Coordinates of C-alpha atoms in Angstrom, one line a residue:
M1 CA 22.0 13.6 9.1
P2 CA 21.3 15.4 12.5
D3 CA 20.0 13.2 15.3
T4 CA 16.7 15.0 15.4
R5 CA 16.0 14.1 11.8
K6 CA 17.1 10.5 12.4
H7 CA 14.6 10.2 15.2
A8 CA 11.9 11.9 13.2
L9 CA 12.5 9.5 10.4
A10 CA 12.4 6.5 12.8
I11 CA 9.0 7.7 14.1
C12 CA 7.6 8.1 10.5
L13 CA 8.9 4.6 9.4
T14 CA 7.4 2.9 12.5
A15 CA 4.0 4.4 11.8
A16 CA 4.3 3.4 8.1
F17 CA 5.3 -0.1 9.1
M18 CA 2.1 -0.4 11.3
A19 CA -0.1 0.8 8.5
G20 CA 1.5 -1.4 5.9
L21 CA 1.5 -4.5 8.2
D22 CA -2.3 -4.3 8.7
V23 CA -2.8 -4.7 4.9
S24 CA -1.6 -8.3 5.0
I25 CA -1.3 -9.5 8.6
V26 CA -5.1 -10.1 8.8
N27 CA -5.1 -12.6 5.9
V28 CA -3.9 -15.5 8.0
A29 CA -6.1 -14.6 11.0
L30 CA -9.4 -14.9 9.0
P31 CA -10.0 -18.6 9.9
S32 CA -9.5 -17.8 13.6
I33 CA -11.9 -14.8 13.3
R34 CA -14.5 -17.2 11.7
E35 CA -14.2 -19.4 14.8
G36 CA -13.9 -16.8 17.4
V37 CA -16.6 -14.3 16.4
P38 CA -20.1 -15.7 16.8
D39 CA -21.8 -14.0 13.9
A40 CA -18.9 -14.2 11.4
S41 CA -19.9 -14.7 7.8
E42 CA -18.0 -14.9 4.5
A43 CA -19.2 -11.4 3.5
G44 CA -18.2 -10.1 6.9
L45 CA -14.7 -11.6 6.6
Q46 CA -14.4 -10.1 3.1
W47 CA -15.2 -6.6 4.5
I48 CA -12.5 -7.0 7.2
L49 CA -10.0 -7.2 4.3
S50 CA -11.5 -5.0 1.6
G51 CA -13.0 -2.4 4.0
Y52 CA -9.5 -1.5 5.2
A53 CA -8.2 -1.2 1.6
L54 CA -11.2 0.9 0.7
T55 CA -11.0 3.5 3.5
F56 CA -7.2 3.5 3.3
G57 CA -7.3 4.6 -0.4
L58 CA -10.2 6.9 0.2
L59 CA -8.4 9.3 2.5
L60 CA -4.9 9.4 1.1
V61 CA -5.3 12.5 -1.1
P62 CA -7.5 14.6 1.2
A63 CA -5.3 13.8 4.2
G64 CA -2.2 14.7 2.2
R65 CA -3.8 18.0 1.3
L66 CA -4.8 18.6 4.9
G67 CA -1.3 18.0 6.1
D68 CA 0.1 20.4 3.5
A69 CA -2.4 23.1 4.5
R70 CA -2.6 22.7 8.3
G71 CA 0.6 21.0 9.4
R72 CA 1.8 17.4 8.8
R73 CA 2.8 16.8 12.4
T74 CA -0.8 17.5 13.6
V75 CA -2.4 15.2 11.0
F76 CA 0.2 12.5 11.6
T77 CA -0.4 12.6 15.4
W78 CA -4.2 12.4 15.0
G79 CA -3.8 9.6 12.5
V80 CA -1.6 7.5 14.8
T81 CA -4.0 8.2 17.7
M82 CA -7.0 7.1 15.6
F83 CA -5.1 4.0 14.4
T84 CA -4.2 3.0 17.9
L85 CA -7.8 3.4 19.3
S86 CA -9.3 1.5 16.3
S87 CA -6.7 -1.3 16.6
A88 CA -7.8 -1.7 20.3
A89 CA -11.5 -1.7 19.2
C90 CA -10.7 -4.4 16.6
G91 CA -8.9 -6.6 19.2
L92 CA -11.6 -6.2 21.8
A93 CA -14.6 -6.6 19.4
S94 CA -17.2 -9.2 20.4
T95 CA -19.4 -8.9 17.3
M96 CA -18.8 -8.8 13.6
P97 CA -20.4 -5.3 13.0
V98 CA -18.2 -3.8 15.7
L99 CA -15.1 -5.5 14.2
I100 CA -15.9 -4.3 10.7
A101 CA -16.7 -0.7 11.8
A102 CA -13.4 -0.5 13.8
R103 CA -11.5 -1.9 10.8
L104 CA -13.0 0.8 8.5
V105 CA -11.8 3.5 10.9
Q106 CA -8.4 1.8 11.1
G107 CA -8.1 2.1 7.3
L108 CA -9.1 5.8 7.5
A109 CA -6.3 6.3 10.1
A110 CA -3.8 4.6 7.8
G111 CA -4.8 6.9 5.0
M112 CA -4.1 9.9 7.2
I113 CA -0.7 8.6 8.2
N114 CA 0.9 7.6 5.0
P115 CA 0.9 10.9 3.0
Q116 CA 2.3 12.7 6.0
V117 CA 5.3 10.3 6.1
S118 CA 6.2 11.0 2.5
G119 CA 5.5 14.7 2.9
L120 CA 7.8 14.9 6.0
I121 CA 10.6 13.1 4.2
Q122 CA 10.2 15.7 1.4
Q123 CA 10.3 18.4 4.0
M124 CA 13.2 17.2 6.1
F125 CA 15.7 15.9 3.5
R126 CA 17.3 17.0 0.2
G127 CA 19.4 15.4 -2.5
A128 CA 21.1 12.1 -1.7
E129 CA 19.8 12.2 1.9
R130 CA 16.2 12.2 0.5
G131 CA 17.0 9.2 -1.6
R132 CA 18.3 7.3 1.4
A133 CA 15.3 8.2 3.4
F134 CA 12.9 7.0 0.7
G135 CA 15.1 3.9 0.5
A136 CA 14.4 3.3 4.2
L137 CA 10.7 3.9 3.6
G138 CA 10.7 1.4 0.7
A139 CA 12.4 -1.2 2.9
T140 CA 9.8 -0.6 5.5
I141 CA 6.9 -1.0 3.0
G142 CA 8.4 -4.2 1.5
V143 CA 9.0 -5.8 4.9
S144 CA 5.7 -4.8 6.4
T145 CA 3.7 -6.1 3.5
A146 CA 5.6 -9.4 3.1
A147 CA 6.1 -10.0 6.9
G148 CA 2.4 -9.6 7.7
P149 CA 1.5 -13.2 7.0
L150 CA 4.6 -14.4 9.0
I151 CA 3.8 -12.3 12.1
G152 CA 0.1 -13.0 11.9
G153 CA 0.8 -16.7 11.5
A154 CA 3.2 -16.7 14.5
L155 CA 0.7 -14.9 16.7
V156 CA -2.2 -17.3 15.8
S157 CA 0.1 -20.4 16.3
A158 CA 1.4 -19.1 19.6
F159 CA -1.8 -18.0 21.2
G160 CA -4.4 -20.2 19.5
A161 CA -7.5 -19.4 17.5
E162 CA -9.3 -17.8 20.3
H163 CA -6.8 -15.1 21.3
G164 CA -4.3 -15.1 18.4
W165 CA -6.5 -13.0 16.0
R166 CA -7.1 -10.4 18.7
L167 CA -3.4 -10.0 19.2
V168 CA -3.0 -9.4 15.5
F169 CA -4.8 -6.1 16.1
L170 CA -3.8 -5.4 19.7
V171 CA 0.0 -5.5 18.9
N172 CA -0.4 -2.0 17.4
V173 CA -1.6 -0.5 20.7
P174 CA 1.6 -0.3 22.7
I175 CA 3.5 1.0 19.6
G176 CA 0.9 3.7 19.1
L177 CA 1.0 4.8 22.7
V178 CA 4.7 5.3 22.4
L179 CA 4.6 7.0 19.0
V180 CA 2.0 9.7 19.8
P181 CA 4.0 11.7 22.4
L182 CA 7.3 11.2 20.5
A183 CA 5.7 12.5 17.3
H184 CA 4.4 15.6 19.1
R185 CA 7.8 16.3 20.6
I186 CA 10.2 15.4 17.7
L187 CA 8.5 15.9 14.3
P188 CA 8.9 19.3 12.8
A189 CA 6.2 21.9 13.7
P190 CA 4.3 23.8 11.0
S191 CA 6.0 27.0 10.0
P192 CA 4.6 30.3 11.5
A193 CA 3.4 31.4 8.1
K194 CA 1.4 28.2 7.7
E195 CA -0.1 28.5 11.2
G196 CA -1.1 32.0 10.5
R197 CA -2.8 31.3 7.2
R198 CA -5.9 29.1 7.0
Q199 CA -5.8 27.5 3.5
T200 CA -9.0 26.4 1.8
M201 CA -9.6 22.6 1.6
D202 CA -11.7 22.4 -1.7
P203 CA -14.6 20.4 -0.1
V204 CA -16.3 19.8 -3.5
G205 CA -13.0 18.4 -5.0
V206 CA -12.6 16.1 -1.9
L207 CA -16.2 14.8 -2.3
L208 CA -15.9 14.2 -6.1
L209 CA -12.5 12.5 -5.8
G210 CA -13.6 10.4 -2.8
T211 CA -16.8 9.2 -4.5
A212 CA -14.9 8.4 -7.7
V213 CA -12.3 6.3 -5.8
T214 CA -15.0 4.5 -3.9
L215 CA -17.0 3.7 -7.0
F216 CA -13.9 2.4 -8.7
L217 CA -12.7 0.2 -5.8
L218 CA -16.1 -1.3 -4.8
P219 CA -16.6 -3.8 -7.7
F220 CA -13.0 -5.1 -7.4
I221 CA -13.1 -5.7 -3.7
Q222 CA -16.6 -7.1 -3.8
Q223 CA -16.4 -9.1 -7.0
H224 CA -17.1 -12.4 -5.3
Q225 CA -19.8 -11.1 -3.0
W226 CA -21.9 -9.1 -5.6
A227 CA -23.3 -11.5 -8.1
G228 CA -23.8 -10.5 -11.8
A229 CA -22.0 -8.2 -14.1
A230 CA -23.9 -5.0 -13.2
K231 CA -21.3 -4.1 -10.5
W232 CA -18.8 -3.4 -13.2
L233 CA -20.9 -0.4 -14.4
L234 CA -19.5 1.4 -11.4
V235 CA -16.1 1.5 -13.1
P236 CA -17.2 3.7 -16.1
A237 CA -19.3 5.7 -13.6
S238 CA -16.2 6.4 -11.5
L239 CA -14.2 7.4 -14.6
A240 CA -17.0 9.8 -15.6
L241 CA -17.0 11.3 -12.1
L242 CA -13.2 11.5 -12.3
A243 CA -13.5 13.6 -15.5
V244 CA -15.9 15.9 -13.6
F245 CA -13.4 16.1 -10.8
V246 CA -10.6 17.2 -13.3
A247 CA -12.9 19.8 -14.8
W248 CA -13.7 21.2 -11.3
E249 CA -10.1 21.3 -10.3
R250 CA -9.1 23.2 -13.4
R251 CA -11.8 25.9 -12.7
Y252 CA -11.4 26.0 -9.0
R253 CA -10.1 29.4 -7.9
G254 CA -8.7 28.4 -4.5
E255 CA -6.0 25.9 -3.8
P256 CA -7.2 22.6 -5.3
V257 CA -7.1 19.2 -3.5
V258 CA -4.9 18.0 -6.4
D259 CA -2.5 20.3 -8.3
L260 CA -3.0 19.0 -11.8
S261 CA 0.0 20.9 -13.1
L262 CA 2.1 18.1 -11.4
F263 CA 1.2 15.8 -14.2
R264 CA 2.9 18.1 -16.7
M265 CA 6.1 16.9 -15.1
R266 CA 7.1 13.7 -16.9
S267 CA 8.8 12.3 -13.8
Y268 CA 5.6 12.6 -11.8
G269 CA 3.1 11.5 -14.3
L270 CA 5.1 8.4 -15.5
G271 CA 6.2 7.7 -11.9
T272 CA 2.5 7.5 -10.8
A273 CA 1.7 5.1 -13.7
I274 CA 4.7 2.9 -12.8
A275 CA 3.6 2.7 -9.2
M276 CA 0.0 1.8 -10.2
F277 CA 1.1 -0.9 -12.6
Y278 CA 3.7 -2.3 -10.3
F279 CA 1.5 -2.5 -7.2
A280 CA -1.1 -4.3 -9.4
G281 CA 1.4 -7.0 -9.7
F282 CA 3.3 -6.7 -6.4
T283 CA 0.2 -7.2 -4.2
G284 CA -1.2 -10.0 -6.3
I285 CA 1.9 -12.2 -5.6
F286 CA 1.0 -12.6 -1.9
F287 CA -2.7 -13.1 -2.4
I288 CA -2.4 -16.0 -4.8
F289 CA 0.7 -17.6 -3.2
T290 CA -1.0 -17.7 0.2
L291 CA -4.1 -19.3 -1.3
Y292 CA -1.9 -21.9 -3.1
L293 CA 0.0 -22.8 0.0
Q294 CA -2.7 -22.8 2.6
S295 CA -5.7 -24.0 0.6
G296 CA -4.0 -26.1 -2.0
L297 CA -1.1 -27.7 0.0
D298 CA -2.5 -27.4 3.6
Y299 CA 0.4 -25.2 4.8
S300 CA -0.2 -23.7 8.3
A301 CA -0.5 -19.9 8.6
L302 CA 3.1 -19.8 10.0
L303 CA 4.6 -21.9 7.3
A304 CA 2.8 -19.9 4.6
G305 CA 4.2 -16.7 6.1
L306 CA 7.7 -18.2 6.2
A307 CA 7.5 -19.1 2.5
I308 CA 7.0 -15.4 1.6
T309 CA 10.0 -14.3 3.8
P310 CA 12.6 -14.5 1.1
F311 CA 10.8 -11.9 -0.9
A312 CA 10.7 -9.6 2.2
V313 CA 14.4 -10.1 2.9
G314 CA 15.4 -9.3 -0.6
S315 CA 13.1 -6.3 -0.8
A316 CA 14.4 -4.8 2.5
G317 CA 18.0 -5.1 1.6
A318 CA 17.7 -3.9 -1.9
A319 CA 15.5 -0.9 -1.0
V320 CA 18.3 0.6 1.2
A321 CA 20.8 0.1 -1.7
G322 CA 18.3 1.5 -4.2
G323 CA 17.8 4.6 -2.1
R324 CA 21.6 5.3 -2.2
L325 CA 21.8 4.7 -5.9
V326 CA 18.8 6.7 -7.1
S327 CA 20.4 10.1 -6.5
R328 CA 23.2 9.2 -8.9
V329 CA 21.5 7.2 -11.7
G330 CA 17.8 8.0 -11.2
R331 CA 15.2 6.0 -13.2
K332 CA 17.8 3.5 -14.3
V333 CA 17.6 1.9 -10.9
V334 CA 13.8 1.4 -11.4
V335 CA 14.3 -0.2 -14.8
A336 CA 16.9 -2.6 -13.4
G337 CA 14.6 -3.4 -10.5
L338 CA 11.6 -4.2 -12.8
V339 CA 13.7 -6.4 -15.0
T340 CA 14.9 -8.3 -11.9
V341 CA 11.3 -8.7 -10.7
V342 CA 10.2 -10.1 -14.1
G343 CA 13.2 -12.5 -14.1
G344 CA 12.5 -13.7 -10.5
L345 CA 8.8 -14.3 -11.2
L346 CA 9.5 -16.2 -14.4
A347 CA 11.9 -18.4 -12.4
T348 CA 9.2 -18.9 -9.8
I349 CA 6.8 -20.1 -12.5
A350 CA 9.5 -22.5 -13.7
A351 CA 10.1 -23.8 -10.2
T352 CA 6.4 -24.8 -9.8
Y353 CA 6.7 -26.9 -13.0
F354 CA 9.6 -28.9 -11.5
V355 CA 8.4 -29.0 -7.9
P356 CA 4.6 -28.6 -7.8
G357 CA 4.0 -30.5 -4.6
P358 CA 4.5 -29.8 -0.8
H359 CA 8.2 -28.7 -1.3
V360 CA 7.2 -25.8 -3.5
A361 CA 8.1 -23.3 -0.8
L362 CA 11.8 -24.5 -0.9
A363 CA 11.8 -24.5 -4.7
T364 CA 10.5 -20.9 -5.0
A365 CA 12.7 -19.5 -2.2
L366 CA 15.6 -18.3 -4.4
P367 CA 13.4 -17.0 -7.3
L368 CA 11.3 -15.0 -4.7
L369 CA 14.4 -13.7 -3.2
V370 CA 15.5 -12.4 -6.6
A371 CA 12.0 -10.9 -7.2
G372 CA 12.2 -9.3 -3.8
I373 CA 15.6 -7.7 -4.6
G374 CA 14.0 -6.2 -7.8
S375 CA 11.0 -5.0 -5.7
G376 CA 13.4 -3.2 -3.4
L377 CA 15.1 -1.5 -6.3
T378 CA 11.7 -0.4 -7.7
I379 CA 9.3 1.0 -5.0
A380 CA 11.5 3.4 -3.1
P381 CA 13.6 4.7 -6.0
N382 CA 10.5 5.2 -8.1
Q383 CA 8.9 7.2 -5.2
A384 CA 12.1 9.3 -4.9
V385 CA 12.2 10.1 -8.6
T386 CA 8.5 10.7 -8.9
L387 CA 8.5 13.3 -6.1
S388 CA 11.9 14.8 -6.9
Q389 CA 10.6 17.9 -8.7
V390 CA 7.5 18.4 -6.5
P391 CA 7.6 21.5 -4.3
T392 CA 7.9 20.8 -0.6
A393 CA 4.7 22.7 0.2
G394 CA 2.7 20.2 -1.8
G395 CA 4.6 17.1 -0.9
G396 CA 1.8 15.5 1.1
S397 CA -0.9 15.9 -1.5
A398 CA 1.4 14.7 -4.3
A399 CA 2.4 11.7 -2.2
G400 CA -1.3 11.0 -1.6
V401 CA -2.1 10.9 -5.3
L402 CA 0.9 8.6 -5.8
Q403 CA -0.3 6.2 -3.1
T404 CA -3.9 6.3 -4.3
G405 CA -2.6 5.0 -7.6
Q406 CA -0.9 2.2 -5.7
R407 CA -4.1 1.3 -3.9
L408 CA -6.1 1.4 -7.2
G409 CA -3.4 -0.8 -8.8
S410 CA -3.6 -3.3 -5.8
A411 CA -7.3 -3.6 -6.2
I412 CA -7.1 -4.2 -9.9
G413 CA -4.2 -6.7 -9.6
I414 CA -5.8 -8.8 -6.9
A415 CA -9.0 -9.0 -8.8
A416 CA -7.3 -9.9 -12.1
A417 CA -4.8 -12.4 -10.6
G418 CA -7.5 -13.9 -8.4
S419 CA -9.9 -14.3 -11.4
L420 CA -7.4 -16.3 -13.5
F421 CA -6.3 -18.2 -10.4
F422 CA -9.8 -19.4 -9.5
G423 CA -10.7 -19.9 -13.2
A424 CA -7.8 -22.3 -13.6
L425 CA -8.4 -24.3 -10.4
G426 CA -9.9 -27.1 -12.5
Q427 CA -6.4 -27.8 -13.9
G428 CA -4.9 -28.1 -10.4
W429 CA -3.4 -25.8 -7.8
P430 CA 0.1 -25.4 -9.4
S431 CA -1.4 -24.5 -12.8
A432 CA -3.8 -22.0 -11.2
F433 CA -0.9 -20.4 -9.4
R434 CA 1.1 -20.1 -12.7
H435 CA -1.9 -18.5 -14.4
G436 CA -2.2 -16.0 -11.6
L437 CA 1.5 -15.2 -11.8
M438 CA 1.4 -14.6 -15.5
V439 CA -1.1 -11.7 -14.8
V440 CA 1.4 -10.4 -12.2
V441 CA 4.2 -10.6 -14.8
A442 CA 2.1 -8.7 -17.3
F443 CA 1.4 -5.8 -14.9
V444 CA 5.1 -5.6 -14.0
C445 CA 6.0 -5.5 -17.7
A446 CA 3.6 -2.6 -18.2
A447 CA 5.4 -0.8 -15.4
L448 CA 8.7 -1.6 -17.1
L449 CA 7.5 -0.2 -20.4
A450 CA 6.5 3.1 -18.7
A451 CA 9.9 3.3 -17.0
L452 CA 11.8 2.6 -20.3
Y453 CA 9.7 5.3 -22.0
D454 CA 10.7 7.8 -19.3
L455 CA 14.4 6.7 -19.7
L456 CA 14.3 7.1 -23.5
R457 CA 12.7 10.5 -23.3
R458 CA 15.4 11.7 -20.8
S459 CA 18.2 10.5 -23.1

């Protein structure tokens, strides 16, 4: 791999790490924000978490399409610039409305960055090299998501409640200041043909899809803040709007925001379904485990983060290996990974039966390591197989759709696992954790069934 492409990949992975880290790093800083911001409320704290997820998912597909049409380097650079500025605004915020607004912008910026990373990997690499690059991306995603609570806990512990939560955001600023000029100099420029041709952006399609995604996500991320069952009517409304979006895209005479013909490729359609089901389980693990440790067993933010580290270590190591294997054995790696995740999670459930008390982090370390290894063999190889037949010109848009599925799955998984977790609290924290993990296992099994179906159809 030429040095220029190595450097370009390093820039992409660093930006992906920043965006992924901010999904989970803020969780352990919420108590400090409640103390440090005068007008902090439970609803405001919820929006700091859910607002980022909402705007992140909202911009993935339009930003991917914009990168395909106008140049991925340009959109990537603007995304990192906006992420850096919004991170500074979060860290310096003195009121809750300012913090929430900056956090929403930070999510939009993350949504701009991520599809460009996948699109640039599609553009720069082929064959086995592409699999290895996606393996590195998978390791980055796994480490950033799982290491967020550890890094956040360390910052809060080291700098105290007053300044620690600010550094959770401000840590992105020096990284962003270095990335922007490097990205402009090293990332591949748009081709002359693309620069000379102004492609249409399908504004009606962007509006329909963005509204449908928003309506779908809102009741999940606001389930505890919006009383009553009426909020769930937004889900069928979003599905109806999605049907309108599909009808529009089929009749649109320009270049649509989503190329629906991609879903005729079995690898892409099933790969997107696998990603959605897997992320519904994957994200829920950290949510309920952190609650169990901090609220149920009085773990500090730092110790709770350390307890999740085995999953991150396993995921990072296995993602690199999975990236090397996927070009030779394809979807079989994903199936093996999902089976390993299920085994690791069932062993985690068993561990909480035998060691339900304060030593549960030690008891679950090995099972979580196994589950992390399975996760590393799932995320990156699945992304590589899913995007393997996608034309390079549409790589950003296709990656945006795939990652939107991941965000929708995450929202569903956290809501489902959280509901069973809180519903079973009357039986004790260990039992509540096991109930939540069973939901996680069910989602991972659904992903496994989709992967097995793809494997059987190929054979």
